[in-house]
Short mmCIF file of C-alpha atoms in Angstrom, two decimals:
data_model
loop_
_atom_site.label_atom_id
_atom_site.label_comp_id
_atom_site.label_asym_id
_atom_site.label_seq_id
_atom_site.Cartn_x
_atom_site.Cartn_y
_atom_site.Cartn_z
CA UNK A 1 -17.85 24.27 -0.17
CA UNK A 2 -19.76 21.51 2.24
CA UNK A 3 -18.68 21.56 5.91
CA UNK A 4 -16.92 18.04 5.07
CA UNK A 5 -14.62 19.68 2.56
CA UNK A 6 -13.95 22.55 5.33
CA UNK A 7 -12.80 20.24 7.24
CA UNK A 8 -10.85 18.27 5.45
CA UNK A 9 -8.67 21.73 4.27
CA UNK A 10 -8.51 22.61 7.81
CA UNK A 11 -6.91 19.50 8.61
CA UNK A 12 -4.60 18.84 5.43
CA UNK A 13 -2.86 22.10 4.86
CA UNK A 14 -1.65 22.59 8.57
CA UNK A 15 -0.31 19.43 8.41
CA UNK A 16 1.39 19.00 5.37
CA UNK A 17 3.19 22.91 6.16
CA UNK A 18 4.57 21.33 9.86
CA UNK A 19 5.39 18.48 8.11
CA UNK A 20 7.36 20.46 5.38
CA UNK A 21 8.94 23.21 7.72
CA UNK A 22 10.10 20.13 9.74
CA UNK A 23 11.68 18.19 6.89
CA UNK A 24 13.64 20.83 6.04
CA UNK A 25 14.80 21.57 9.46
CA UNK A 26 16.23 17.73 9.93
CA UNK A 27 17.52 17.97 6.31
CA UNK A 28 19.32 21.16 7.54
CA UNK A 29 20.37 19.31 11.21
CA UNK A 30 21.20 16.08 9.54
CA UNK A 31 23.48 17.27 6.71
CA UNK A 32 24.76 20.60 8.56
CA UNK A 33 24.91 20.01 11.73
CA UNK A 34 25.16 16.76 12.93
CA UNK A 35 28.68 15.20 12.79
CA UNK A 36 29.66 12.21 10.78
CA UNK A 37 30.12 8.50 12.48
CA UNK A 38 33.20 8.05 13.76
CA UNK A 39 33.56 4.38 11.96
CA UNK A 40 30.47 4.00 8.54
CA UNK A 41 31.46 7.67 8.00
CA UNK A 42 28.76 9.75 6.17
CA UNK A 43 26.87 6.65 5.02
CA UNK A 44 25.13 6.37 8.83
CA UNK A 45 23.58 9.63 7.92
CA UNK A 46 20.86 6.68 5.96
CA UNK A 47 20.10 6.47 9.82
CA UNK A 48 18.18 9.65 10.45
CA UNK A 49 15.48 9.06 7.33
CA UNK A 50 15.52 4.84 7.42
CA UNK A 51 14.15 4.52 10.92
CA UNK A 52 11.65 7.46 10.64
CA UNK A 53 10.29 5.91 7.92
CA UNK A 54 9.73 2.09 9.51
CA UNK A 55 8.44 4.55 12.16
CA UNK A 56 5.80 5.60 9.87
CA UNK A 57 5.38 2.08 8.18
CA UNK A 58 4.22 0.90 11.50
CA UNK A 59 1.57 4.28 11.53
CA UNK A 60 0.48 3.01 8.34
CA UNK A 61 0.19 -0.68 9.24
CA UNK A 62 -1.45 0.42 12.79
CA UNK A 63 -3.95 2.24 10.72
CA UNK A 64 -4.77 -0.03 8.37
CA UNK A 65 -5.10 -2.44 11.35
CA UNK A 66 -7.75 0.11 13.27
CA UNK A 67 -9.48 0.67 9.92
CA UNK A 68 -9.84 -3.36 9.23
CA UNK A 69 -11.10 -4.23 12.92
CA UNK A 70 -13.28 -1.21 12.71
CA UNK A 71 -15.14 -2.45 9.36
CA UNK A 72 -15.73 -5.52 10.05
CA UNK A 73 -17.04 -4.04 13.64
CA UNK A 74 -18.93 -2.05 11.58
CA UNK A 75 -18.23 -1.58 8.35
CA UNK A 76 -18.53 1.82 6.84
CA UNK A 77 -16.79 3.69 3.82
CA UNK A 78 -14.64 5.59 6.27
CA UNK A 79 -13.41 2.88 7.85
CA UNK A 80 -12.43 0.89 4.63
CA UNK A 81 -10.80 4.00 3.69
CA UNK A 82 -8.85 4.46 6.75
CA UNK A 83 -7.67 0.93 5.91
CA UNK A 84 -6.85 1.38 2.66
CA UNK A 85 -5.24 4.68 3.01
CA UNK A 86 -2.88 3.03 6.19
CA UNK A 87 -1.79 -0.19 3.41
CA UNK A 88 -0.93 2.39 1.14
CA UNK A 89 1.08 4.33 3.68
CA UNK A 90 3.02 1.31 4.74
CA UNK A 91 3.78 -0.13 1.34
CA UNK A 92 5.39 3.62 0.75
CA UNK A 93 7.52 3.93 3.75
CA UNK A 94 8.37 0.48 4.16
CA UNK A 95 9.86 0.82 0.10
CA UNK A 96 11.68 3.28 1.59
CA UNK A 97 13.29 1.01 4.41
CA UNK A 98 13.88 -1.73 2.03
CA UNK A 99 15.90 0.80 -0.36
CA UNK A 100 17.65 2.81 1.96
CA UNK A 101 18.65 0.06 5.10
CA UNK A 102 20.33 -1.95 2.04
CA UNK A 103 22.29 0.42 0.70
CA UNK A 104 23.66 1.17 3.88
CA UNK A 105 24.54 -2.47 5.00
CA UNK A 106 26.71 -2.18 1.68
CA UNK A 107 28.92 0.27 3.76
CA UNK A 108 28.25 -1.39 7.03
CA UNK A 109 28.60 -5.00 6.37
CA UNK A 110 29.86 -5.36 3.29
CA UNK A 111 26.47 -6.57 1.29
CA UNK A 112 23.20 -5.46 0.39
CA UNK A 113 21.52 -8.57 1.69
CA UNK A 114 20.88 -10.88 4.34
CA UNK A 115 18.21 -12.96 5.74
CA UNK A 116 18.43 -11.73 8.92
CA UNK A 117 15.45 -11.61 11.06
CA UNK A 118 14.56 -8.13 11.05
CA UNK A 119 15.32 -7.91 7.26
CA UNK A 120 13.06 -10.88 6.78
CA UNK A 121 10.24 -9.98 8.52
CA UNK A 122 10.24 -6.76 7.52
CA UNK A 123 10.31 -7.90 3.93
CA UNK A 124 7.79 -10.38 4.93
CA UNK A 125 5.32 -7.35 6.77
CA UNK A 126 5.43 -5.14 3.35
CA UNK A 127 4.44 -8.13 1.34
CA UNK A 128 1.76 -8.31 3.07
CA UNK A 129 0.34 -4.90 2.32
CA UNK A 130 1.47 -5.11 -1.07
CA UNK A 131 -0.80 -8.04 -1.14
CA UNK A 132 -3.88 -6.28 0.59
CA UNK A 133 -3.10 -3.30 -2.35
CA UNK A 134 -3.49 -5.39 -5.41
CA UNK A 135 -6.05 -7.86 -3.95
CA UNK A 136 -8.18 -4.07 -3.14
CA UNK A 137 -7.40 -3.08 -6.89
CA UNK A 138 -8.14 -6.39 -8.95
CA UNK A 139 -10.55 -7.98 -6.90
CA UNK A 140 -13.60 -4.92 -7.13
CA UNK A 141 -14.59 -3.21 -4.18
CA UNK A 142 -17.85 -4.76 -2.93
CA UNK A 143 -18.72 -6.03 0.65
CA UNK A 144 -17.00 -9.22 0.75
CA UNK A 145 -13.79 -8.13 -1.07
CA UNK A 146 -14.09 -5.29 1.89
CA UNK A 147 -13.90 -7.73 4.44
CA UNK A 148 -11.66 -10.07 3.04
CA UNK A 149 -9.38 -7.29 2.67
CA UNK A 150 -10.04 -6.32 6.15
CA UNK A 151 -9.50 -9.48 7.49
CA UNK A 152 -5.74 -9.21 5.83
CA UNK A 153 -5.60 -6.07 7.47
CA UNK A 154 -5.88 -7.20 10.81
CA UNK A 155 -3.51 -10.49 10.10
CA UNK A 156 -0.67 -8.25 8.59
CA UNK A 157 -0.57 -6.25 11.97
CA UNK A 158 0.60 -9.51 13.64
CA UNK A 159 3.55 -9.53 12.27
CA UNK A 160 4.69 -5.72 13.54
CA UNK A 161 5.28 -6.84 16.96
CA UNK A 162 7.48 -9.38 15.48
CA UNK A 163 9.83 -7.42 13.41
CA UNK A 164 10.00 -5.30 16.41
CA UNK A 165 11.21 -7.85 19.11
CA UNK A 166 13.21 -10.12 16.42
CA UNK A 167 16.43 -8.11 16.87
CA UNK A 168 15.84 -8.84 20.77
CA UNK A 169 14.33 -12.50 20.50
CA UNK A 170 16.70 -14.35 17.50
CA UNK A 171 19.86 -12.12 17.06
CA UNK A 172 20.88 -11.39 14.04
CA UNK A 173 23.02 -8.57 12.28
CA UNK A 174 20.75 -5.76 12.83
CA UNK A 175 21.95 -3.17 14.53
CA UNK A 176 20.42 -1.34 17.78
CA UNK A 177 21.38 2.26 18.76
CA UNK A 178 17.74 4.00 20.25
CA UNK A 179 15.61 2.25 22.47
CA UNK A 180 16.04 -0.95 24.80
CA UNK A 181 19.78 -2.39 24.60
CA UNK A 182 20.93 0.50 22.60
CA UNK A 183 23.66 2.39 22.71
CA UNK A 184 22.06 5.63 21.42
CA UNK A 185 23.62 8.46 19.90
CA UNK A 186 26.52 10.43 21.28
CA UNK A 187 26.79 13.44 19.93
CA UNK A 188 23.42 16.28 20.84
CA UNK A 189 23.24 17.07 17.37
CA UNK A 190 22.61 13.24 16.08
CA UNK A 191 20.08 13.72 18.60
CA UNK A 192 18.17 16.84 17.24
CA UNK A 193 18.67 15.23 13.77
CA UNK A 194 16.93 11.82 14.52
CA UNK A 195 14.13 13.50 16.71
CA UNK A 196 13.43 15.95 14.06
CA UNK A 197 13.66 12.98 11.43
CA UNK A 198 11.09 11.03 13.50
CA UNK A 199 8.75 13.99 13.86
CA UNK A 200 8.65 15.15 10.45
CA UNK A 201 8.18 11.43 9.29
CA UNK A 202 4.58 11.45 11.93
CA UNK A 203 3.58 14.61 10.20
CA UNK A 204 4.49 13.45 6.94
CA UNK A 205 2.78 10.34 6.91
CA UNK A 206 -0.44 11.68 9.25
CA UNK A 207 -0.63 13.66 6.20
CA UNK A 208 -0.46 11.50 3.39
CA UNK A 209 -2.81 9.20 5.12
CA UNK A 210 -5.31 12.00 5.43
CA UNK A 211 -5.54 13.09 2.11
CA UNK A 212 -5.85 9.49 0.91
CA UNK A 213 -8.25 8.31 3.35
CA UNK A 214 -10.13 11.44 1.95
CA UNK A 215 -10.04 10.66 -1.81
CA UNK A 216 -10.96 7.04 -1.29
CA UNK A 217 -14.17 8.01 0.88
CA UNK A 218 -14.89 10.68 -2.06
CA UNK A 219 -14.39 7.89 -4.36
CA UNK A 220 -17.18 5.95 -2.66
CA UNK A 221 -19.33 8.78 -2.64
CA UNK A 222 -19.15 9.37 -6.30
CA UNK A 223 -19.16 5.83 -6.97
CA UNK A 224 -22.70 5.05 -5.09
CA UNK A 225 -24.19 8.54 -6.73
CA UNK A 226 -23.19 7.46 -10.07
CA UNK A 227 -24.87 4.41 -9.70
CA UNK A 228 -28.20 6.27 -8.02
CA UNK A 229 -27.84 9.16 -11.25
CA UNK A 230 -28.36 5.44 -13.29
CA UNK A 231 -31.16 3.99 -11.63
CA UNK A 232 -33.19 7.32 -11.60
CA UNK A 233 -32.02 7.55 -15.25
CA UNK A 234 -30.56 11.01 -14.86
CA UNK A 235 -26.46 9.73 -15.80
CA UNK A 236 -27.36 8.96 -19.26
CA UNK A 237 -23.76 8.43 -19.51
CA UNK A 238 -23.94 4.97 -19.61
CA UNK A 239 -26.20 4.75 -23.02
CA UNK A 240 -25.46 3.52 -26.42
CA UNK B 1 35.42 -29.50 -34.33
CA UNK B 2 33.12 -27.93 -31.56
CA UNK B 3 32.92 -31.19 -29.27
CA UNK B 4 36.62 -31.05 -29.47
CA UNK B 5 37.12 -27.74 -28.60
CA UNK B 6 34.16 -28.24 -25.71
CA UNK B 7 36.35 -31.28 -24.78
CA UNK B 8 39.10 -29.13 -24.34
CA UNK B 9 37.67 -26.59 -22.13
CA UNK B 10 36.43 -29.03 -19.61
CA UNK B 11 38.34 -29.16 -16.23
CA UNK B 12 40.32 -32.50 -15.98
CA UNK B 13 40.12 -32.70 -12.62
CA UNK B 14 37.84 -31.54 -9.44
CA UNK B 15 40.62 -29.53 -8.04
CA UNK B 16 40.82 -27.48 -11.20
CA UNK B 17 37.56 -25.94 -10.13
CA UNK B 18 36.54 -23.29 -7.88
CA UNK B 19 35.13 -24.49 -4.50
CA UNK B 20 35.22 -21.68 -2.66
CA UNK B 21 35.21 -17.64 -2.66
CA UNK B 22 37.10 -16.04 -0.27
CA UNK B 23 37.39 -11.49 0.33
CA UNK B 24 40.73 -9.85 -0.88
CA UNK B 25 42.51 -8.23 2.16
CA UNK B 26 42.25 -4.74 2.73
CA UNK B 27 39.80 -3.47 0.82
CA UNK B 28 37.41 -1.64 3.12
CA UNK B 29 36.27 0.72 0.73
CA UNK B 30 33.91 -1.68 -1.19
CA UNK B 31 31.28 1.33 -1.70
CA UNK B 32 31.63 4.66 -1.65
CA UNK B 33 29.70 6.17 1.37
CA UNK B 34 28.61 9.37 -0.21
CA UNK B 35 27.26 7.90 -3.43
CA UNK B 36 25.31 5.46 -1.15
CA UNK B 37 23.96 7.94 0.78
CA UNK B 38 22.66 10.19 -2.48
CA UNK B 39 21.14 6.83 -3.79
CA UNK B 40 19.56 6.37 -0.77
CA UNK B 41 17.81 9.98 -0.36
CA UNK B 42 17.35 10.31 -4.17
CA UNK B 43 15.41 6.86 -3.82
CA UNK B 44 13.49 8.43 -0.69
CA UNK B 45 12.40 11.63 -2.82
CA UNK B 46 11.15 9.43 -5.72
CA UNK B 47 9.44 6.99 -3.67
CA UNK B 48 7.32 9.75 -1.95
CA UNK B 49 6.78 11.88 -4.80
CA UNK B 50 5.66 8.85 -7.09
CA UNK B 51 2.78 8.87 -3.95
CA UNK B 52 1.79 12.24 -4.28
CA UNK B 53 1.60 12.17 -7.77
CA UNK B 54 -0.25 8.90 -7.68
CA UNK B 55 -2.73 10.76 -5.19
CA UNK B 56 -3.05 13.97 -7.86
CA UNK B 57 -3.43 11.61 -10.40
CA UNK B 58 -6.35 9.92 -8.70
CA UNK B 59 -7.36 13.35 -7.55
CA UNK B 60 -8.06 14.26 -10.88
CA UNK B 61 -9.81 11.62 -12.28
CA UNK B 62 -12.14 11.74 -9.08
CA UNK B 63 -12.60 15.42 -10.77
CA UNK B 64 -13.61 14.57 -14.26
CA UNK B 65 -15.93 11.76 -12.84
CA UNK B 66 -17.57 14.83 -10.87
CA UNK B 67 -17.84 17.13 -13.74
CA UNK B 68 -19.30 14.17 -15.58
CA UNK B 69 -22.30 12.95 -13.41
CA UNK B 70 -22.67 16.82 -12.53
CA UNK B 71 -23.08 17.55 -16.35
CA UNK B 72 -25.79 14.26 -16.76
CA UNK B 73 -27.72 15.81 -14.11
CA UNK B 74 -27.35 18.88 -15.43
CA UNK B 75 -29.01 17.60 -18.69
CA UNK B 76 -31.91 15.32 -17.14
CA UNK B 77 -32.58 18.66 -15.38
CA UNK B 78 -33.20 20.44 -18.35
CA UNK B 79 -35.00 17.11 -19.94
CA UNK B 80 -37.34 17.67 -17.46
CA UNK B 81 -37.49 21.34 -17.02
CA UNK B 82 -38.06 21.93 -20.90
CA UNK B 83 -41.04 18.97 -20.86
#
């Protein structure tokens, strides 16, 4: 085992058990403990796992956006990687805020669907990554498709600031319960449950974006060593 | 026959038609809450376990690449060891 590899298990399994022992803990809060809302009834329960997760869409997007302005600083397999692995991340959790925020608005308001300004630009913010994923998986992997990449990066995190202050700057149905002009949430236990959801979600997704920042730089690795085992004719892998 | 029976089926007039959709009164119960809310965390459980699995996946076909250029070297070792 390299001192790389070492590493990377000293890093991975702590997090991923914290990040377990903690989802299991808000499941238990959430469903056990916390009370249900006094007017959407068990449906607001969406509540305690939907803004976790745009939470960790915005870790992903952040470090997708780090990893971007870092390669074209300097590029470097890491840093691609890191940018890569952060897309990913945000295209996962931000599925999971498109899923779950609809199907409570069904409850809440009646319909699935609006184009309300945080809805929109949220949509808007995951298309973007979505993009950066497929144009990283059809158009190869060499230096320019890199920095083209990166430079989609670093334009996809202008739009987080946005879906952030829409709710504040153009109205909309949206609701706001934690943070500035919100209400926030009455009962200690919603409390517990939503700080535990938000915690395990950081864990979760520091995780998940370790592990695939990992495999990608492997990737590159094995990918430039194949090509050296070629040259020096040792891979003979590749004759007829 | 059929244009007749077409004919027939058309609206005479413009009021005939729908022009609007309005809510029935009452019913505040469109969804069910709880089904909802095990859509919602089944969805969350699939979503992130369709990751991890795309992550072992790719995990393991970083593997066989491994055992692949390990084994080529392995045999231009022996090329050159037995020459």
């Amino acid at each position: 085992m390299t001192r790389q590899q070492y590493r990377f298990d000293i890093f991975f399994v702590p997090l991923l058990a914290v990040a377990t022992a903690l989802i299991l803990t808000a499941i238990y809060v959430v469903f056990l403990r916390a009370p249900v809302e006094a007017h959407m009834g068990i449906v607001q329960k969406i509540f305690y796992f939907h803004v976790p997760s745009a939470y960790a869409m915005y870790l992903g997007a952040s470090a997708c956006f780090l990893g971007s302005a870092g390669y074209l600083l300097k590029p470097t397999d890491a840093r691609d990687a890191f940018a890569r692995a952060g897309a990913e991340v945000a295209i996962v959790f931000g599925a999971i805020v498109l899923v779950t925020g609809p199907l409570w608005a069904a409850k809440a308001w009646g319909y699935f669907w609006t184009w309300d300004p945080r809805l929109t630009t949220a949509m808007l913010s995951w298309l973007v990554y979505v993009a950066y994923v497929v144009l990283r998986i059809f158009a190869g992997n060499g230096p320019g498709e890199r920095r083209f990449a990166a430079a989609l990066g670093i334009i996809g995190a202008a739009n987080l600031p946005i879906i952030h202050f829409s709710v504040q700057k153009w109205g909309g149905q949206h609701p706001i319960v934690v943070g500035h002009g919100g209400g926030g949430l009455a009962h200690p236990d919603m409390k517990i449950g939503f700080g535990l959801g938000m915690l395990s979600f950081t864990f979760f997704s520091m995780a998940l974006l370790w592990t695939r920042t990992r495999l990608e730089i492997v990737k590159s690795r094995l990918m430039r060593a194949e090509q050296e085992a070629i040259d020096l004719g040792l891979d003979d892998r590749t004759e007829a | 026959m059929i244009l007749f029976a077409l004919h027939q089926n058309q609206p005479k007039e413009p009021q005939d038609r729908s022009t609007e959709f309005a809510a029935v009164d009452g019913t505040h119960e469109q969804y069910n809450g709880a089904t909802l809310l095990v859509t919602a965390y089944a969805l969350l459980w699939i979503l992130l376990m369709g990751f991890l699995l795309m992550l072992w996946r790719k995990q393991r076909a970083l593997g066989r690449r491994l055992d692949g250029l390990e084994a080529a070297i392995d045999r231009a070792a022996s090329k050159t060891h037995i020459s």
